[in-house]
PDB file of C-alpha atoms in Angstrom:
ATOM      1  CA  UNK A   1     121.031  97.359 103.637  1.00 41.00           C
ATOM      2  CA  UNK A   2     119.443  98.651 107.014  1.00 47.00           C
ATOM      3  CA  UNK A   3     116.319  97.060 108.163  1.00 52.00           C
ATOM      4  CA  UNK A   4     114.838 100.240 107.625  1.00 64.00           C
ATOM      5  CA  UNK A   5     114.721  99.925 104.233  1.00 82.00           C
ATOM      6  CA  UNK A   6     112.268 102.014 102.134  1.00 91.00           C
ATOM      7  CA  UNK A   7     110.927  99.953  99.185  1.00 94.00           C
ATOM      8  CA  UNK A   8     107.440 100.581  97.951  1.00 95.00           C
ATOM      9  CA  UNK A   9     105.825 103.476  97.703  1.00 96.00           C
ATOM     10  CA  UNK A  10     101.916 104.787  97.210  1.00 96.00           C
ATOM     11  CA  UNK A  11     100.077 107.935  96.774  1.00 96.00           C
ATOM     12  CA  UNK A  12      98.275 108.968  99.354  1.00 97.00           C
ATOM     13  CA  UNK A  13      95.603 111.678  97.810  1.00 97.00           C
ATOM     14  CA  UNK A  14      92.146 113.928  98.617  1.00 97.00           C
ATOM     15  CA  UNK A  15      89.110 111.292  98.132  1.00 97.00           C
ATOM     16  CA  UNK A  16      87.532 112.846  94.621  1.00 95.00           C
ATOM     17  CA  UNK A  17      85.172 109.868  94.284  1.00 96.00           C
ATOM     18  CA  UNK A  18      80.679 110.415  94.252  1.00 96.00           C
ATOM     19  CA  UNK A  19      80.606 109.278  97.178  1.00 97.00           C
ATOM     20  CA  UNK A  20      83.133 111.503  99.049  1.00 97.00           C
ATOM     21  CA  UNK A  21      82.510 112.926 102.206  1.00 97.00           C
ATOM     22  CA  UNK A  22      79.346 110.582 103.465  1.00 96.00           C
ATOM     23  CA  UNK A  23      81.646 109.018 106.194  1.00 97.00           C
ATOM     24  CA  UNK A  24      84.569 110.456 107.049  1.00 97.00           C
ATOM     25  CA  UNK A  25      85.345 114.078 108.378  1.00 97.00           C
ATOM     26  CA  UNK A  26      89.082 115.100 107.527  1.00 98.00           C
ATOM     27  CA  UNK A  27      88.630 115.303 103.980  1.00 97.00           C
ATOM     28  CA  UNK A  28      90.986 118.103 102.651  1.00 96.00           C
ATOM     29  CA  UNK A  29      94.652 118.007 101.447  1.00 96.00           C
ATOM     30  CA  UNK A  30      95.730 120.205 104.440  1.00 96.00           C
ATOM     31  CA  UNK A  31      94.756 117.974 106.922  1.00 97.00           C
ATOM     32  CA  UNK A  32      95.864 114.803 105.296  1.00 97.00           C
ATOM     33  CA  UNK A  33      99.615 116.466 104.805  1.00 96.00           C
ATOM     34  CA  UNK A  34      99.821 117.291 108.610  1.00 96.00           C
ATOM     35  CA  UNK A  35      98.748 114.203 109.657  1.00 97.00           C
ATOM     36  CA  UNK A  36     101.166 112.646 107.312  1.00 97.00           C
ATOM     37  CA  UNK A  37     104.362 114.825 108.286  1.00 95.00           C
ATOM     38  CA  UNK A  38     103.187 114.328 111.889  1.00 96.00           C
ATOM     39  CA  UNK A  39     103.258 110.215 111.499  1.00 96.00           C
ATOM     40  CA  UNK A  40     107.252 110.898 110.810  1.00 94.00           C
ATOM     41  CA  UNK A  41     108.096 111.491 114.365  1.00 92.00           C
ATOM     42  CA  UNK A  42     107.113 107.814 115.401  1.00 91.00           C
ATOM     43  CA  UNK A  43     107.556 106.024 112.318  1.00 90.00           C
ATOM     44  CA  UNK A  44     111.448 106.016 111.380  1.00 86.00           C
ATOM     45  CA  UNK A  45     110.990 104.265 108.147  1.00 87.00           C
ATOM     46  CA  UNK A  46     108.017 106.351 106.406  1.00 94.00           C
ATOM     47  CA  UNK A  47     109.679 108.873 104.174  1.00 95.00           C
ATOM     48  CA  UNK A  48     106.554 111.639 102.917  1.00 96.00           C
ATOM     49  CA  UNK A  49     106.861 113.905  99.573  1.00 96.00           C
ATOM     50  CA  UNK A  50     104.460 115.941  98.466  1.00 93.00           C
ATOM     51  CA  UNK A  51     103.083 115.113  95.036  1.00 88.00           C
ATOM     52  CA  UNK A  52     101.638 116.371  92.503  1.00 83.00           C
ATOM     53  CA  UNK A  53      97.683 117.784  92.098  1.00 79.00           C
ATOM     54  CA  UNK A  54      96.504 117.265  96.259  1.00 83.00           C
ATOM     55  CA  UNK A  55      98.574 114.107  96.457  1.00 94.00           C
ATOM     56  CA  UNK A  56     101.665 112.907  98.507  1.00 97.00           C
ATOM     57  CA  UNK A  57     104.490 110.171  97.876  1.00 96.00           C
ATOM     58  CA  UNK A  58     104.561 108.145 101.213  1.00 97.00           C
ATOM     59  CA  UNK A  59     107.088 105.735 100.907  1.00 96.00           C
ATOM     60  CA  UNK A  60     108.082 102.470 103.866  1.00 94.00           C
ATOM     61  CA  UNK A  61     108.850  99.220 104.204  1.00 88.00           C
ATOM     62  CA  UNK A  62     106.539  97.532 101.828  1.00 83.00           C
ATOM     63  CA  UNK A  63     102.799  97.694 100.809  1.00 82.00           C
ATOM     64  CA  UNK A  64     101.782  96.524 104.390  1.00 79.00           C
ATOM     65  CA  UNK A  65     103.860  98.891 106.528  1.00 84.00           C
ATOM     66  CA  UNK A  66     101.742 101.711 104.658  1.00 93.00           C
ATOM     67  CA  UNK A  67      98.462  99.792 104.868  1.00 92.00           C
ATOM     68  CA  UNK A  68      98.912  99.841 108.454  1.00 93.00           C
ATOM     69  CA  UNK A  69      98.821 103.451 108.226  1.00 96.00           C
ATOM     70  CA  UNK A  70      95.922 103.576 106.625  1.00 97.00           C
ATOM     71  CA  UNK A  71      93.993 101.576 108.690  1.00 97.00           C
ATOM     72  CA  UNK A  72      94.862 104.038 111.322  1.00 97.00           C
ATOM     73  CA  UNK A  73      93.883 107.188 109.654  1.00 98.00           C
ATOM     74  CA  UNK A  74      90.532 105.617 108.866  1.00 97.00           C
ATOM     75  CA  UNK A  75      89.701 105.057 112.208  1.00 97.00           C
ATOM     76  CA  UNK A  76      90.566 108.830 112.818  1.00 98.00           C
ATOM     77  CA  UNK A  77      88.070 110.238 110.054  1.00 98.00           C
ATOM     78  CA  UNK A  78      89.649 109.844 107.093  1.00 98.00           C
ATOM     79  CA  UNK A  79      89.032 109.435 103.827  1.00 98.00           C
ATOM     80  CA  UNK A  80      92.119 108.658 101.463  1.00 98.00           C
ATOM     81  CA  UNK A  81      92.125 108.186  97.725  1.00 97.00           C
ATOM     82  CA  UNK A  82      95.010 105.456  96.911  1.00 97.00           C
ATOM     83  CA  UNK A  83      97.581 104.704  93.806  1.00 95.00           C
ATOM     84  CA  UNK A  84      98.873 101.411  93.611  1.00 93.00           C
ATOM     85  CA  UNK A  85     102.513 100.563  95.554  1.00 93.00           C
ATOM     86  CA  UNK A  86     105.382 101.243  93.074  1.00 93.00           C
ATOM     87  CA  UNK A  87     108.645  99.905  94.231  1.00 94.00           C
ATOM     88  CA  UNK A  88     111.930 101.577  94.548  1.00 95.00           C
ATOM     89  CA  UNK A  89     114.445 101.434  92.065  1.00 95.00           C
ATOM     90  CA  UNK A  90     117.854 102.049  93.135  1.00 94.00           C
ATOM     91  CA  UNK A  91     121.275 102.157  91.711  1.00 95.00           C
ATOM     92  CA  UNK A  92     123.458  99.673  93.268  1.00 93.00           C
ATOM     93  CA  UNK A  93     127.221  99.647  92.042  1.00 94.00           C
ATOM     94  CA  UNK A  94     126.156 101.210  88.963  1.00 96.00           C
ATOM     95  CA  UNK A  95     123.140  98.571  88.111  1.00 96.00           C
ATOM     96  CA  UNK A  96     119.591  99.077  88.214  1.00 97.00           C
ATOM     97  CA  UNK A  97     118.067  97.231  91.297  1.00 96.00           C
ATOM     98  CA  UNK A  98     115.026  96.761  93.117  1.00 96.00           C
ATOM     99  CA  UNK A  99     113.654  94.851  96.039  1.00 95.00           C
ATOM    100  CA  UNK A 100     113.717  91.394  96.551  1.00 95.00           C
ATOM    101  CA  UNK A 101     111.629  89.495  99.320  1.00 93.00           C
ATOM    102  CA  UNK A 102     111.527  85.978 100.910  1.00 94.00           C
ATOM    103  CA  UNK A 103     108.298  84.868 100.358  1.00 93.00           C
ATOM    104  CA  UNK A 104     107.379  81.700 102.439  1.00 94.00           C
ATOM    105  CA  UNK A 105     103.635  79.561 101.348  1.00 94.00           C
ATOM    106  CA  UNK A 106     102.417  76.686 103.050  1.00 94.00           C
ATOM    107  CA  UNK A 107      99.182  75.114 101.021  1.00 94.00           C
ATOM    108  CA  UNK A 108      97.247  71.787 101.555  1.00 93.00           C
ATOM    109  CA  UNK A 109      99.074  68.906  99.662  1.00 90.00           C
ATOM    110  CA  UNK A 110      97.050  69.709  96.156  1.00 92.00           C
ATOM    111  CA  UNK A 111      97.580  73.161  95.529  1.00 94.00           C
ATOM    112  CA  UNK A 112     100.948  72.937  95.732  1.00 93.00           C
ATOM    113  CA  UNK A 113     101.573  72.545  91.746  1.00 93.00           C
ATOM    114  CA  UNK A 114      99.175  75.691  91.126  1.00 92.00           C
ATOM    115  CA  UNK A 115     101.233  77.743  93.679  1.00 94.00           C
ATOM    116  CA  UNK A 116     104.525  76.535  92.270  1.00 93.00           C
ATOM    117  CA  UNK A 117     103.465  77.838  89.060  1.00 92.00           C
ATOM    118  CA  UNK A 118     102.490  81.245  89.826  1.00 90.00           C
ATOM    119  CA  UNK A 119     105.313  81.599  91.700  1.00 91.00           C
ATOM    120  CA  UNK A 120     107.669  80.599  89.027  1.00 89.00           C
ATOM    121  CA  UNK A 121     105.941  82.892  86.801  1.00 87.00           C
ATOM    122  CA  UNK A 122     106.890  85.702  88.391  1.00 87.00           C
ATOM    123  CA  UNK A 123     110.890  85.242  88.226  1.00 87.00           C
ATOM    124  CA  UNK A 124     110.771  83.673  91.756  1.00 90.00           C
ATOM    125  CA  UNK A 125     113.689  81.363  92.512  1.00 93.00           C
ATOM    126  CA  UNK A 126     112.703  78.760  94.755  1.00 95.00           C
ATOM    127  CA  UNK A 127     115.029  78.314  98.090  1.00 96.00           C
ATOM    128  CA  UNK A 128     113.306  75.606  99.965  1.00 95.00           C
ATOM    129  CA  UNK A 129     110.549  73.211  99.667  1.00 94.00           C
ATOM    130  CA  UNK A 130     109.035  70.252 102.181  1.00 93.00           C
ATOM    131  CA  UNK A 131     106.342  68.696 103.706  1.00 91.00           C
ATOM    132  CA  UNK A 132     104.740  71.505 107.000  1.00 80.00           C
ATOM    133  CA  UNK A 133     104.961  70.232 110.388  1.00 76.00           C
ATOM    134  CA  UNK A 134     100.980  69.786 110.704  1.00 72.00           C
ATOM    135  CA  UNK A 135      98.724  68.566 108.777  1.00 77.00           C
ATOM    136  CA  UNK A 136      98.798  67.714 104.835  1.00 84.00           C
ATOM    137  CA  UNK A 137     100.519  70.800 103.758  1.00 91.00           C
ATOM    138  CA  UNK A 138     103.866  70.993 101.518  1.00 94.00           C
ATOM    139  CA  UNK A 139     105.415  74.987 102.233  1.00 93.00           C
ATOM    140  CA  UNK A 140     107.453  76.574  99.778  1.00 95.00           C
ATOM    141  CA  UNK A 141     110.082  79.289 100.269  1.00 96.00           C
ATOM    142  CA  UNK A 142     110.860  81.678  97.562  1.00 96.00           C
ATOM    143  CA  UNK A 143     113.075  84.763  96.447  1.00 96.00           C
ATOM    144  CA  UNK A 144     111.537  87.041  94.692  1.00 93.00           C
ATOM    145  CA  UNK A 145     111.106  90.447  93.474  1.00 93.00           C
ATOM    146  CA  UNK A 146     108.888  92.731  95.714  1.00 92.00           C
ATOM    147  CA  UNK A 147     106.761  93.955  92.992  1.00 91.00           C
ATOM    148  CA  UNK A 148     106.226  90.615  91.934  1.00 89.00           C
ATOM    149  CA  UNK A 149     104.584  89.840  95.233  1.00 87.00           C
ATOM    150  CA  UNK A 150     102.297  92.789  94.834  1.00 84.00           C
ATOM    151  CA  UNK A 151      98.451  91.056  93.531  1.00 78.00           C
ATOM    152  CA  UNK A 152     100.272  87.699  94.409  1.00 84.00           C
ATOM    153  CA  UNK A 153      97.896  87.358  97.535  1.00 81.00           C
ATOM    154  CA  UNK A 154      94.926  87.939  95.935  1.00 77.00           C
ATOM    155  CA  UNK A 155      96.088  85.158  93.309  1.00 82.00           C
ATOM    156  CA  UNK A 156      97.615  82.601  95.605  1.00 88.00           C
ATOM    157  CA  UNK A 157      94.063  82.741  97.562  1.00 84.00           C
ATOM    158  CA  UNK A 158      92.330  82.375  94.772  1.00 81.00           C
ATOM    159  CA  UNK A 159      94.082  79.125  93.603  1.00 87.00           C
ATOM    160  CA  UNK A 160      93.870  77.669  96.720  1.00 89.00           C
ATOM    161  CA  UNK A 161      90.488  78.567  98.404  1.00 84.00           C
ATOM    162  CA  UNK A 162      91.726  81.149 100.593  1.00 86.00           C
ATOM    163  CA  UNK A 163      93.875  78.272 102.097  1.00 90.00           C
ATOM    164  CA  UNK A 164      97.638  79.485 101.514  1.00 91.00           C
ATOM    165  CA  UNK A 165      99.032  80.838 104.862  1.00 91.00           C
ATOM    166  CA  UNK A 166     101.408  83.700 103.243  1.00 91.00           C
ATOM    167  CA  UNK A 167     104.470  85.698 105.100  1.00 90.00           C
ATOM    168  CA  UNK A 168     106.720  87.481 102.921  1.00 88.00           C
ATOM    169  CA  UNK A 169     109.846  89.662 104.274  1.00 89.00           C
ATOM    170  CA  UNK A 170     112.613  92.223 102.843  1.00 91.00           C
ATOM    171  CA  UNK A 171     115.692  90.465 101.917  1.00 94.00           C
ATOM    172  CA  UNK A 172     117.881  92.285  99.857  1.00 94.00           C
ATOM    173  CA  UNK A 173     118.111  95.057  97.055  1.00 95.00           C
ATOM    174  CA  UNK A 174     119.139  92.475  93.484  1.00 95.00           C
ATOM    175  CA  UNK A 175     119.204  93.509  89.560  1.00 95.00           C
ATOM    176  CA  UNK A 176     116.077  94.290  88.306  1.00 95.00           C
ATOM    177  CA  UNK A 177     114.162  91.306  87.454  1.00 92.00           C
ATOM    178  CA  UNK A 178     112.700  92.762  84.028  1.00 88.00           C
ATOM    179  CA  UNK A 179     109.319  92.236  82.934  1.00 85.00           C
ATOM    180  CA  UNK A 180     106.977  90.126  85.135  1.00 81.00           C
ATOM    181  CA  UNK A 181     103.607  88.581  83.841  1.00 70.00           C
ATOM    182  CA  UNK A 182     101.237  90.936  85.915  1.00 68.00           C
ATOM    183  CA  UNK A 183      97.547  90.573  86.356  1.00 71.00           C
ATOM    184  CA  UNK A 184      95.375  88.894  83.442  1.00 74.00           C
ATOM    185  CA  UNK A 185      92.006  89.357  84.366  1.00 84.00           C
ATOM    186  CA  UNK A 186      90.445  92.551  83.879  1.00 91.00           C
ATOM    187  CA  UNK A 187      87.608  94.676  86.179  1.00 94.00           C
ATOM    188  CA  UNK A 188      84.093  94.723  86.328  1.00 96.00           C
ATOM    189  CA  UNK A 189      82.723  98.006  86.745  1.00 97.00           C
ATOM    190  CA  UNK A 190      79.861  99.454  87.324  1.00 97.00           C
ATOM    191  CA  UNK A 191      77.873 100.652  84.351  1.00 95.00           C
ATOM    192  CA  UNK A 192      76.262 103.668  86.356  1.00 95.00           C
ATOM    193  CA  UNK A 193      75.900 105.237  89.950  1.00 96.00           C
ATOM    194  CA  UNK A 194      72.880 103.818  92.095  1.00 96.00           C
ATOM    195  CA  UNK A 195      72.167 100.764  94.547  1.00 96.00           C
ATOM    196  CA  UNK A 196      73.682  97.450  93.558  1.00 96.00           C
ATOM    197  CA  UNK A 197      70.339  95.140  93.472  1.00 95.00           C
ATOM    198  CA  UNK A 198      69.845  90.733  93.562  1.00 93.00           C
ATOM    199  CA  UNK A 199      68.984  91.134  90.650  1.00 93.00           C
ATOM    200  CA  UNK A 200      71.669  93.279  89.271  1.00 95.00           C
ATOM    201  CA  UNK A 201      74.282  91.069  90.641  1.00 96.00           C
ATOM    202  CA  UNK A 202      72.840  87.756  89.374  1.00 94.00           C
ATOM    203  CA  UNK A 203      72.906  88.881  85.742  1.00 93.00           C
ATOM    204  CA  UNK A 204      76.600  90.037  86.588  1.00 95.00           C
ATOM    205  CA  UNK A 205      77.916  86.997  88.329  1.00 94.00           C
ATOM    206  CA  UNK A 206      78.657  85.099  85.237  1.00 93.00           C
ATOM    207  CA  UNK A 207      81.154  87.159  83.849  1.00 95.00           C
ATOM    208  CA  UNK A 208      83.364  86.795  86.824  1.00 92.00           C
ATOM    209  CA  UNK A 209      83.617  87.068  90.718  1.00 91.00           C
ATOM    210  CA  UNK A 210      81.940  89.810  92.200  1.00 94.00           C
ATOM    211  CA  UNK A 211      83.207  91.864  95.077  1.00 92.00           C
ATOM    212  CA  UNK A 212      79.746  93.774  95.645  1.00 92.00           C
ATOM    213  CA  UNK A 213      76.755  92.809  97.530  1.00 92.00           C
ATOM    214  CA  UNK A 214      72.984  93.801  97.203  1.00 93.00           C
ATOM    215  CA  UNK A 215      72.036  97.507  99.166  1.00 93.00           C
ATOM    216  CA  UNK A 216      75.702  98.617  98.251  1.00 92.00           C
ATOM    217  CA  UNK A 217      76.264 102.368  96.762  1.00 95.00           C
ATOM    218  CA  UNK A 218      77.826 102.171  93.953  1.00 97.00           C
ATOM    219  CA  UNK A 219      79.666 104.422  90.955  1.00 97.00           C
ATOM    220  CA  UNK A 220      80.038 104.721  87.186  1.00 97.00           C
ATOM    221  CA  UNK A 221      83.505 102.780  86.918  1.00 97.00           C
ATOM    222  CA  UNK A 222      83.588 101.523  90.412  1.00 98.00           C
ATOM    223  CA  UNK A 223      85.057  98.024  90.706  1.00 97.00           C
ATOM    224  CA  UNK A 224      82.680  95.743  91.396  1.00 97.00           C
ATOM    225  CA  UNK A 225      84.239  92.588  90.658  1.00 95.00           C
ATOM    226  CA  UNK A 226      86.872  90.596  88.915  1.00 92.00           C
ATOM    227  CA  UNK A 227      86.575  89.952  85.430  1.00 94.00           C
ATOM    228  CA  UNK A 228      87.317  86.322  83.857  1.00 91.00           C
ATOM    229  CA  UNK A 229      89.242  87.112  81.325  1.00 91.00           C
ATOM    230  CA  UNK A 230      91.338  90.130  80.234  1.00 91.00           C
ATOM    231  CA  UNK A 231      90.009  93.540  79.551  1.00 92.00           C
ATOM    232  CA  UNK A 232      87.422  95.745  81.714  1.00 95.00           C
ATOM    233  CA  UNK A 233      83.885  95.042  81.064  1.00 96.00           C
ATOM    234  CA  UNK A 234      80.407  97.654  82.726  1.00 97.00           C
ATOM    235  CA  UNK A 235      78.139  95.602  84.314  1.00 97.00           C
ATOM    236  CA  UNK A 236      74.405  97.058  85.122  1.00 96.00           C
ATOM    237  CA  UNK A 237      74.580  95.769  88.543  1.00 96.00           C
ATOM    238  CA  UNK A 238      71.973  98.595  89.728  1.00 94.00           C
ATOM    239  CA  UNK A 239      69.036  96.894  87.170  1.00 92.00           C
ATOM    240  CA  UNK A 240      65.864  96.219  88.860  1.00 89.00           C
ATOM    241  CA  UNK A 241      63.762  93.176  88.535  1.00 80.00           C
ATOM    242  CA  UNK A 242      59.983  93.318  86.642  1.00 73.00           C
ATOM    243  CA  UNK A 243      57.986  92.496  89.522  1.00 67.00           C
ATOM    244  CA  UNK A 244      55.087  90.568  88.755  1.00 61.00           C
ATOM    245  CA  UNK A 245      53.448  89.521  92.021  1.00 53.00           C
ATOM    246  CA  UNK A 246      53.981  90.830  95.043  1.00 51.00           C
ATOM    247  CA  UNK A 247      55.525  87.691  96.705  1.00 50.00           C
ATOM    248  CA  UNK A 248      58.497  87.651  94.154  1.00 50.00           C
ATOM    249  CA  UNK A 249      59.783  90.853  95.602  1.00 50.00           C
ATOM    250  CA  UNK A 250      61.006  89.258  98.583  1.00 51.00           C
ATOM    251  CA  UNK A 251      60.985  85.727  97.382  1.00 48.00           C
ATOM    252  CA  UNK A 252      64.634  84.374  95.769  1.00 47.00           C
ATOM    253  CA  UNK A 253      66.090  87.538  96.826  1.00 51.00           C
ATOM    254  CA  UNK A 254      69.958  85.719  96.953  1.00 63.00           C
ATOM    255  CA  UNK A 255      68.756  82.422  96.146  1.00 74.00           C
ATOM    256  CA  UNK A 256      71.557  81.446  93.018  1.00 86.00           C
ATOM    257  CA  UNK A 257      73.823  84.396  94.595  1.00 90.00           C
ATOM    258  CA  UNK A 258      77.321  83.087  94.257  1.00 88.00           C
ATOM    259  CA  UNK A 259      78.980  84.631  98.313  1.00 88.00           C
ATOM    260  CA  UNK A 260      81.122  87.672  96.890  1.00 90.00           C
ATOM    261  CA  UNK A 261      84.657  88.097  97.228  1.00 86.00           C
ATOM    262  CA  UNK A 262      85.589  89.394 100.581  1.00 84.00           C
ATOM    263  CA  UNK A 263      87.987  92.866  99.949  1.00 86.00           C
ATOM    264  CA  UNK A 264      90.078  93.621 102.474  1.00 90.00           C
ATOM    265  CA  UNK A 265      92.492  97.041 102.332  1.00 93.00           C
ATOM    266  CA  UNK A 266      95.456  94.835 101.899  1.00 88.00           C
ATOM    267  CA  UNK A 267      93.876  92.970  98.970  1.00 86.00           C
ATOM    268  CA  UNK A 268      92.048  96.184  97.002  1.00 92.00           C
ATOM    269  CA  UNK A 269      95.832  97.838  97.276  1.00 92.00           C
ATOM    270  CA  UNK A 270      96.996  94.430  95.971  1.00 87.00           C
ATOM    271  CA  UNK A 271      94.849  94.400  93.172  1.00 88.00           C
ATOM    272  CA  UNK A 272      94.625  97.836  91.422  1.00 92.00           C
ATOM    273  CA  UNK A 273      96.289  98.551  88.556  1.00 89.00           C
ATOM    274  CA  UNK A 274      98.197 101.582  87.121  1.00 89.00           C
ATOM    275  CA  UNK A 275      94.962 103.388  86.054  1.00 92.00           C
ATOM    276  CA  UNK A 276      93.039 102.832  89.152  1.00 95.00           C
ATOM    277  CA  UNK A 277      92.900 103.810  92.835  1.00 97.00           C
ATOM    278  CA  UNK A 278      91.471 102.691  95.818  1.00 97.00           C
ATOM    279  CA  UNK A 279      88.657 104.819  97.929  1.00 98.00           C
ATOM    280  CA  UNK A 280      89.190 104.352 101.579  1.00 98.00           C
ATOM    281  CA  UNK A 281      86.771 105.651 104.515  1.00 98.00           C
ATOM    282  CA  UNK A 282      86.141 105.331 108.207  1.00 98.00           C
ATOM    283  CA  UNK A 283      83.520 102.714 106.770  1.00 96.00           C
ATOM    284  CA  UNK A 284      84.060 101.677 103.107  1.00 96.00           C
ATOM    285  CA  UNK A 285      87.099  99.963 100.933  1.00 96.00           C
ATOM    286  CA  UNK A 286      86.275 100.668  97.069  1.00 97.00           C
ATOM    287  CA  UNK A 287      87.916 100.975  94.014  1.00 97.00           C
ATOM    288  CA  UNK A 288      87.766 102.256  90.640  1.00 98.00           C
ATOM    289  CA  UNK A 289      88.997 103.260  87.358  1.00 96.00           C
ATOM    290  CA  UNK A 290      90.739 106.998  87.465  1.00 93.00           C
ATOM    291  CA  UNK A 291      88.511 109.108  85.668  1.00 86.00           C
ATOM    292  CA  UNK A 292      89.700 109.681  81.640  1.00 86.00           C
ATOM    293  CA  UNK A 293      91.217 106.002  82.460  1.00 88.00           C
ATOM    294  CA  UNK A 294      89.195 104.942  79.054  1.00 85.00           C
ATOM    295  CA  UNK A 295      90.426 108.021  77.094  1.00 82.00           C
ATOM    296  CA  UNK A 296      93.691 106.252  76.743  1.00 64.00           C
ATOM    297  CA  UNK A 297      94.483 105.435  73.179  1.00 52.00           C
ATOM    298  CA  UNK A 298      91.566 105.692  71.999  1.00 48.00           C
ATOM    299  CA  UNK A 299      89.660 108.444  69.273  1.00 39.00           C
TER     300      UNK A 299
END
C-alpha cells in the first residue's frame, strides 16, 4: 500500500470533564471541527469524520501521527477529550486484515528475556535478533500487529526501567491476527473530586504505581495510577492527615513517597482502555473512566 496509509484512528471530542475550561480557551465542538477540517489542507494522510454526540473520527498514520496533532492544538488553546486509537480493518482480497508494523527494541543485556516475552505474547513474529553496536544491549526486530503495539510502550518501559529505546513503523496490511492478550492491570481512580494530598498518596501507593502527585486537582474516576492486578479499584487519594503538632504538617511531607509515573500524551493514549478517555489541555494530560463506565453489567 501507499505510504500514506491510514491505520488507526481516535476520537477527537468536546472536553466534558470537572475540570473543563480552567486552561484552555477553544472549548466548543465548532471550533474543534474547523480546526480539524482546516489541518486537512497540510496533512495529506489525516482523513476527519464527524462522529457521533460532539465528537469526530480523525483517522492517520498511526497513534503518533495523531498525537502530534494534538500536541499542536494544545499549544493553540485547546482542550480535547480523547478515545483510545482503534485500528483499521480492511478487506484485502476478500480477507479481513489489519495493520502490521516493524517494531525494532534495543534493551540492556538482562531485559532481553522479559521483552521477548511480551512481545511474543502479542502474536509478534520475530525477524531479527543480535547483540547493538554500543554498549551491553541485545535489539530485537519484530512484525507485528499495530494494535498490538498500542499500551506496548508503556509495558516494555515498565519491564525494563524506562531503558528500551523503541521505533516502530507501518509495514504492511496482513490477516487479522485474532485475539491479543491486552492490558492486565486495572486503574486506580480517584474515589472523589478535591486536591490529591502526601498523605492521600502514601496510603494509595501500595496498591500500585501512581501517576499523581501531591497539590494535583483531581476527579471522581480520574486515573490516578496503575493498579497491580486486574480490575479498577477508588483510592481516597484527597484524605488529609490528623495533625497533631504543628511541626508534622510540614515534616515527612514525601518522605516514603515512591517518584510517580511520569505520563506523557503518547503514553495516557497508550494506556486507556475502551471505557476511558483521555483529558488533554494547554497544561494538563489526565484520564478517566467515561461516565456510566461502572453501569456496565451490573444491577
Amino acid at each position: 500500500g501507499s505510504s500514506f496509509e491510514t491505520t488507526v484512528s481516535m476520537a477527537f471530542a468536546v472536553n466534558k470533564s470537572p475540570l473543563a475550561g480552567r486552561e484552555g480557551d477553544k472549548l466548543t465542538s465548532r471550533v474543534i471541527r474547523d480546526r480539524l477540517f482546516k489541518e486537512l489542507d497540510r496533512n495529506v494522510a489525516l482523513v476527519v469524520e464527524d462522529g457521533p454526540s460532539d465528537a469526530f473520527k480523525v483517522s492517520g498514520r498511526g497513534p503518533l501521527h495523531l498525537t502530534v496533532l494534538i500536541e499542536t492544538m494544545r499549544r493553540e488553546g485547546f482542550e480535547l477529550e480523547i478515545g483510545p486509537p482503534e485500528v483499521i480493518i480492511k478487506d484485502v482480497d476478500g480477507q479481513k486484515s489489519e495493520p502490521y508494523d516493524v517494531f525494532e527494541v534495543s534493551v540492556p543485556e538482562e531485559y532481553s528475556s522479559s521483552v521477548v516475552d511480551l512481545l511474543n505474547k502479542r502474536k509478534g513474529e520475530m525477524q531479527d535478533m543480535g547483540r547493538a553496536e554500543v554498549g551491553d544491549f541485545t535489539f530485537v526486530k519484530y512484525l507485528l500487529p499495530t494494535r498490538a503495539t498500542i499500551g506496548l510502550r508503556t509495558q516494555l518501559l515498565s519491564a525494563t526501567r524506562g531503558l528500551a529505546v523503541i521505533d516502530s513503523n507501518f509495514d504492511s496490511y496482513r490477516p487479522y491476527a485474532g485475539d491479543i492478550d491486552s492490558r492486565d492491570k486495572g486503574s486506580l481512580l480517584a474515589f472523589e473530586d478535591g486536591e490529591a494530598t502526601s498523605h492521600g498518596l502514601l496510603g494509595a501507593q501500595d496498591r500500585g504505581q501512581l501517576f499523581a502527585t501531591p497539590k494535583t486537582s483531581v476527579y471522581k474516576d480520574m486515573i490516578v495510577g496503575i493498579h497491580q492486578r486486574p480490575g479498577d479499584l477508588r483510592v481516597n487519594v484527597c484524605r488529609q492527615k490528623q495533625l497533631t503538632n504543628m511541626r508534622s504538617a510540614t515534616k515527612g511531607i514525601v518522605e516514603g513517597l515512591s517518584p510517580p509515573l511520569e505520563m506523557t500524551l503518547d503514553s495516557a493514549v497508550e494506556y486507556i482502555g475502551d471505557d476511558e478517555v483521555v483529558e488533554v489541555t494547554p497544561a494538563s494530560i489526565r484520564m478517566a473512566k467515561r461516565p456510566g463506565w461502572d453501569k456496565k453489567g451490573k444491577k
